[in-house]
Structures are given as structure tokens and as C-alpha cells.
mmCIF file of C-alpha atoms and ligand atoms in Angstrom:
data_model
loop_
_atom_site.group_PDB
_atom_site.id
_atom_site.type_symbol
_atom_site.label_atom_id
_atom_site.label_comp_id
_atom_site.label_asym_id
_atom_site.label_seq_id
_atom_site.Cartn_x
_atom_site.Cartn_y
_atom_site.Cartn_z
ATOM 1 C CA MET A 1 -0.001 -0.022 -0.006
ATOM 2 C CA LYS A 2 2.850 2.369 0.967
ATOM 3 C CA HIS A 3 4.608 1.668 -2.366
ATOM 4 C CA LEU A 4 1.412 2.462 -4.261
ATOM 5 C CA TYR A 5 0.980 5.687 -2.386
ATOM 6 C CA ARG A 6 4.601 6.665 -3.074
ATOM 7 C CA ALA A 7 4.299 5.767 -6.764
ATOM 8 C CA SER A 8 1.147 7.896 -7.143
ATOM 9 C CA LEU A 9 2.970 10.830 -5.486
ATOM 10 C CA THR A 10 5.820 10.527 -7.972
ATOM 11 C CA ILE A 11 3.478 10.370 -10.949
ATOM 12 C CA THR A 12 1.577 13.405 -9.671
ATOM 13 C CA ALA A 13 4.823 15.366 -9.244
ATOM 14 C CA LEU A 14 5.966 14.432 -12.779
ATOM 15 C CA LEU A 15 2.630 15.477 -14.238
ATOM 16 C CA LEU A 16 2.674 18.734 -12.357
ATOM 17 C CA ALA A 17 6.244 19.462 -13.555
ATOM 18 C CA ALA A 18 5.298 18.648 -17.159
ATOM 19 C CA GLY A 19 2.147 20.753 -16.942
ATOM 20 C CA THR A 20 4.017 23.733 -15.407
ATOM 21 C CA ALA A 21 6.862 23.421 -17.931
ATOM 22 C CA ALA A 22 4.333 23.307 -20.790
ATOM 23 C CA ALA A 23 2.779 26.543 -19.446
ATOM 24 C CA HIS A 24 6.125 28.384 -19.698
ATOM 25 C CA VAL A 25 7.053 30.002 -23.037
ATOM 26 C CA THR A 26 7.934 27.114 -25.313
ATOM 27 C CA ILE A 27 8.405 26.630 -29.048
ATOM 28 C CA GLN A 28 5.963 24.336 -30.893
ATOM 29 C CA PRO A 29 6.781 22.039 -32.589
ATOM 30 C CA ASP A 30 9.876 21.524 -30.409
ATOM 31 C CA GLU A 31 11.653 19.250 -32.909
ATOM 32 C CA ALA A 32 12.698 19.854 -36.526
ATOM 33 C CA VAL A 33 15.009 18.581 -39.252
ATOM 34 C CA ALA A 34 18.440 20.227 -39.402
ATOM 35 C CA GLY A 35 18.904 22.436 -42.477
ATOM 36 C CA SER A 36 15.172 22.619 -43.224
ATOM 37 C CA TYR A 37 12.824 25.556 -43.616
ATOM 38 C CA PHE A 38 10.809 25.507 -40.445
ATOM 39 C CA ARG A 39 7.720 27.237 -39.102
ATOM 40 C CA GLY A 40 7.263 27.266 -35.343
ATOM 41 C CA ALA A 41 5.380 29.322 -32.784
ATOM 42 C CA PHE A 42 6.231 30.527 -29.291
ATOM 43 C CA SER A 43 3.393 29.596 -27.043
ATOM 44 C CA VAL A 44 2.734 31.986 -24.104
ATOM 45 C CA GLY A 45 0.744 30.040 -21.551
ATOM 46 C CA HIS A 46 0.526 32.609 -18.775
ATOM 47 C CA GLY A 47 1.375 36.165 -17.753
ATOM 48 C CA CYS A 48 3.563 37.399 -14.885
ATOM 49 C CA ASP A 49 1.963 36.494 -11.550
ATOM 50 C CA GLY A 50 -1.482 37.194 -13.056
ATOM 51 C CA SER A 51 -0.462 40.311 -14.950
ATOM 52 C CA SER A 52 -1.125 40.588 -18.738
ATOM 53 C CA THR A 53 1.616 40.173 -21.322
ATOM 54 C CA ILE A 54 2.389 43.299 -23.422
ATOM 55 C CA SER A 55 5.591 42.278 -25.186
ATOM 56 C CA VAL A 56 7.342 39.144 -26.344
ATOM 57 C CA ARG A 57 10.995 39.502 -27.445
ATOM 58 C CA VAL A 58 12.851 36.581 -29.034
ATOM 59 C CA LYS A 59 16.628 36.355 -29.533
ATOM 60 C CA ILE A 60 17.538 34.364 -32.674
ATOM 61 C CA PRO A 61 20.413 31.876 -32.228
ATOM 62 C CA ASP A 62 23.403 32.022 -34.527
ATOM 63 C CA GLY A 63 23.077 29.913 -37.644
ATOM 64 C CA VAL A 64 19.313 30.515 -38.051
ATOM 65 C CA LEU A 65 18.622 32.448 -41.246
ATOM 66 C CA SER A 66 15.740 33.804 -43.360
ATOM 67 C CA VAL A 67 13.726 34.595 -40.228
ATOM 68 C CA LYS A 68 10.232 35.965 -40.787
ATOM 69 C CA PRO A 69 7.879 36.795 -37.894
ATOM 70 C CA GLN A 70 4.101 36.274 -37.989
ATOM 71 C CA MET A 71 1.873 39.269 -38.387
ATOM 72 C CA LYS A 72 -0.533 39.518 -35.452
ATOM 73 C CA PRO A 73 -3.499 41.897 -35.323
ATOM 74 C CA GLY A 74 -3.210 44.133 -32.212
ATOM 75 C CA TRP A 75 0.568 43.680 -32.043
ATOM 76 C CA THR A 76 3.388 45.636 -33.730
ATOM 77 C CA VAL A 77 6.414 43.643 -34.822
ATOM 78 C CA GLU A 78 9.999 44.946 -34.560
ATOM 79 C CA ILE A 79 12.868 43.199 -36.349
ATOM 80 C CA LYS A 80 16.522 43.864 -35.421
ATOM 81 C CA LYS A 81 19.239 42.648 -37.730
ATOM 82 C CA LYS A 82 22.918 41.702 -37.334
ATOM 83 C CA PRO A 83 25.668 41.428 -39.973
ATOM 84 C CA LEU A 84 26.745 37.949 -41.079
ATOM 85 C CA ALA A 85 30.401 36.913 -40.749
ATOM 86 C CA ALA A 86 30.344 36.050 -44.491
ATOM 87 C CA PRO A 87 27.710 36.507 -47.262
ATOM 88 C CA GLN A 88 25.358 33.517 -47.498
ATOM 89 C CA ALA A 89 23.244 32.118 -50.301
ATOM 90 C CA ALA A 90 19.530 32.568 -49.724
ATOM 91 C CA LEU A 91 16.296 31.721 -51.496
ATOM 92 C CA HIS A 92 15.765 32.516 -55.166
ATOM 93 C CA GLY A 93 19.485 32.907 -55.898
ATOM 94 C CA LYS A 94 19.868 35.818 -53.516
ATOM 95 C CA THR A 95 22.926 36.477 -51.361
ATOM 96 C CA ILE A 96 22.465 37.890 -47.867
ATOM 97 C CA THR A 97 24.962 39.844 -45.729
ATOM 98 C CA GLU A 98 22.795 40.313 -42.666
ATOM 99 C CA THR A 99 20.238 38.281 -40.749
ATOM 100 C CA VAL A 100 17.634 38.745 -38.055
ATOM 101 C CA ASP A 101 19.041 39.007 -34.524
ATOM 102 C CA GLU A 102 15.914 39.666 -32.562
ATOM 103 C CA VAL A 103 12.173 39.875 -33.066
ATOM 104 C CA SER A 104 9.667 41.546 -30.759
ATOM 105 C CA TRP A 105 5.893 41.742 -30.656
ATOM 106 C CA LYS A 106 4.400 44.633 -28.692
ATOM 107 C CA GLY A 107 0.726 45.209 -27.976
ATOM 108 C CA GLY A 108 -2.072 43.023 -26.766
ATOM 109 C CA PRO A 109 -2.496 42.982 -23.832
ATOM 110 C CA LEU A 110 -2.708 39.171 -23.542
ATOM 111 C CA PRO A 111 -4.561 38.427 -20.265
ATOM 112 C CA ASP A 112 -3.150 35.801 -17.898
ATOM 113 C CA SER A 113 -6.354 33.769 -18.339
ATOM 114 C CA LEU A 114 -5.727 33.302 -22.099
ATOM 115 C CA TYR A 115 -2.864 31.807 -24.118
ATOM 116 C CA ASP A 116 -1.533 32.948 -27.490
ATOM 117 C CA THR A 117 1.172 31.965 -30.004
ATOM 118 C CA PHE A 118 3.775 34.083 -31.812
ATOM 119 C CA GLY A 119 4.969 32.503 -35.058
ATOM 120 C CA LEU A 120 8.344 32.514 -36.799
ATOM 121 C CA MET A 121 9.436 31.066 -40.127
ATOM 122 C CA MET A 122 13.171 30.331 -40.455
ATOM 123 C CA LYS A 123 15.918 28.386 -42.190
ATOM 124 C CA LEU A 124 17.595 26.037 -39.714
ATOM 125 C CA PRO A 125 21.338 25.358 -39.542
ATOM 126 C CA ASP A 126 22.721 22.075 -40.899
ATOM 127 C CA SER A 127 24.249 21.137 -37.556
ATOM 128 C CA GLU A 128 22.107 19.086 -35.198
ATOM 129 C CA ALA A 129 23.066 21.062 -32.088
ATOM 130 C CA PRO A 130 19.955 21.966 -30.052
ATOM 131 C CA LEU A 131 18.817 25.591 -30.522
ATOM 132 C CA TYR A 132 17.834 27.815 -27.600
ATOM 133 C CA PHE A 133 15.677 30.862 -28.261
ATOM 134 C CA PRO A 134 15.927 33.182 -25.243
ATOM 135 C CA VAL A 135 12.601 35.047 -24.728
ATOM 136 C CA VAL A 136 11.839 38.100 -22.624
ATOM 137 C CA GLN A 137 8.161 38.367 -21.765
ATOM 138 C CA GLU A 138 7.145 41.758 -20.449
ATOM 139 C CA CYS A 139 3.885 42.206 -18.584
ATOM 140 C CA GLU A 140 1.943 45.249 -17.360
ATOM 141 C CA ASN A 141 3.482 44.422 -14.027
ATOM 142 C CA GLY A 142 6.627 42.358 -14.064
ATOM 143 C CA VAL A 143 8.730 40.407 -16.500
ATOM 144 C CA HIS A 144 9.716 36.814 -17.245
ATOM 145 C CA ARG A 145 13.161 36.166 -18.711
ATOM 146 C CA TRP A 146 12.978 32.691 -20.276
ATOM 147 C CA ILE A 147 16.693 32.772 -20.986
ATOM 148 C CA GLU A 148 18.186 29.994 -18.851
ATOM 149 C CA ILE A 149 20.170 27.326 -20.704
ATOM 150 C CA PRO A 150 21.192 24.138 -18.879
ATOM 151 C CA ALA A 151 24.942 24.035 -18.066
ATOM 152 C CA GLY A 152 26.913 20.794 -17.947
ATOM 153 C CA THR A 153 24.777 17.995 -16.495
ATOM 154 C CA GLN A 154 21.974 20.358 -15.433
ATOM 155 C CA LYS A 155 18.490 19.303 -16.523
ATOM 156 C CA ARG A 156 16.173 21.731 -18.262
ATOM 157 C CA ASP A 157 13.304 21.139 -15.863
ATOM 158 C CA GLU A 158 15.577 22.112 -12.975
ATOM 159 C CA LEU A 159 15.629 25.643 -14.350
ATOM 160 C CA ARG A 160 13.188 28.292 -13.130
ATOM 161 C CA GLU A 161 12.914 30.167 -16.479
ATOM 162 C CA PRO A 162 14.262 27.859 -19.188
ATOM 163 C CA ALA A 163 14.838 29.249 -22.694
ATOM 164 C CA PRO A 164 12.582 27.618 -25.356
ATOM 165 C CA LEU A 165 14.389 24.658 -26.886
ATOM 166 C CA LEU A 166 14.216 23.350 -30.474
ATOM 167 C CA ARG A 167 15.795 19.911 -30.935
ATOM 168 C CA LEU A 168 17.203 19.165 -34.375
ATOM 169 C CA LYS A 169 17.195 15.734 -35.932
ATOM 170 C CA PRO A 170 19.327 14.664 -38.862
ATOM 171 C CA LYS A 171 18.161 15.022 -42.449
ATOM 172 C CA ALA A 172 16.809 11.813 -43.913
ATOM 173 C CA PRO A 173 19.655 10.164 -45.867
HETATM 174 CU CU1 LIG B 201 5.272 28.850 -16.540
#
């Protein structure tokens, strides 16, 4: 009986952790093929201690190119660019010398009682290293900095404000 009770406690704790983690800012889908053109969305599952979200700012990791944010009625989109180390080939025979460094959506407000998603289209790097997209979520009162990246053997669900993670899988041979 004791074992059963302990097992149910563990399962409950795991479910709670999963549920809470899912309510953080995450990217969906959270897995993609390396080197592919990918469309994902940052899901904002809650505000800051009950306060409404008024801005979502996403830092684009190095190696991600051809970034295009989703247009969202009621939100203005700001795109900041950074120079590339070397010119790169892009779609339709174009060559690019700069790429998107940061995207921010301002507006709303998005109440704590509702969720919303903020989409991005992008070209993923060929390497299969996981990609972290640090996000700063500003609210009418308060801020969440989803910018923590696990160091060494640290687990992601040990972090208080983990950065959204996109896992990359190899291209099909
Ligand atoms: Cu959360």
C-alpha cells in the first residue's frame, strides 16, 4: 500500500512538472530537421503572476537564417538585424549579408487567463546542435526572462525560467 501511495505521489509530481513546464514559453513544434525551412510558434501560456503580457521578445540563435515573424493583429512587430560573418546564399538565388538578430511583438495585452502563439518562419542550420531561443516576456506588471540554458549536466526542468528549446534531428539520408 505504501509503495502504491509513493508511486502515485511521484506520478503526480511528474505530471505537475510537465504541466508547469508546458505553461512556460515554449516553441511548438519543439523538434525539426536540421537544415530545413521551419515554421514554429512561441506559445505563451501565462502572464507574470497574473499580470497581462504586453511584449514578447525573441533572440535568434546564430546559424538561423531567413527569419520571418508572424503578423498579429493588435501587435506591432519589430525586427533587429545583425551582420553575417560572411555573405550567405539565400532563397531565389539571392545572397544575404545580414540576418535577423531579434524579433519583438508589442501590444495586446494578452490576459493571464488566455494563451496565445507568436509564429516565426526560419531556415535552420545544418548542424544538429539543439537551438535555444531566449525570450523576454514583459507584462503590465513584471517580467519573465525565459533565458536559462542548462549548463553541464543540469536538466532543463531544474531551471526556473528555461529558454525555449528546439531539438534538431538529422536530415533523412
Ligand atoms: Cu510557466
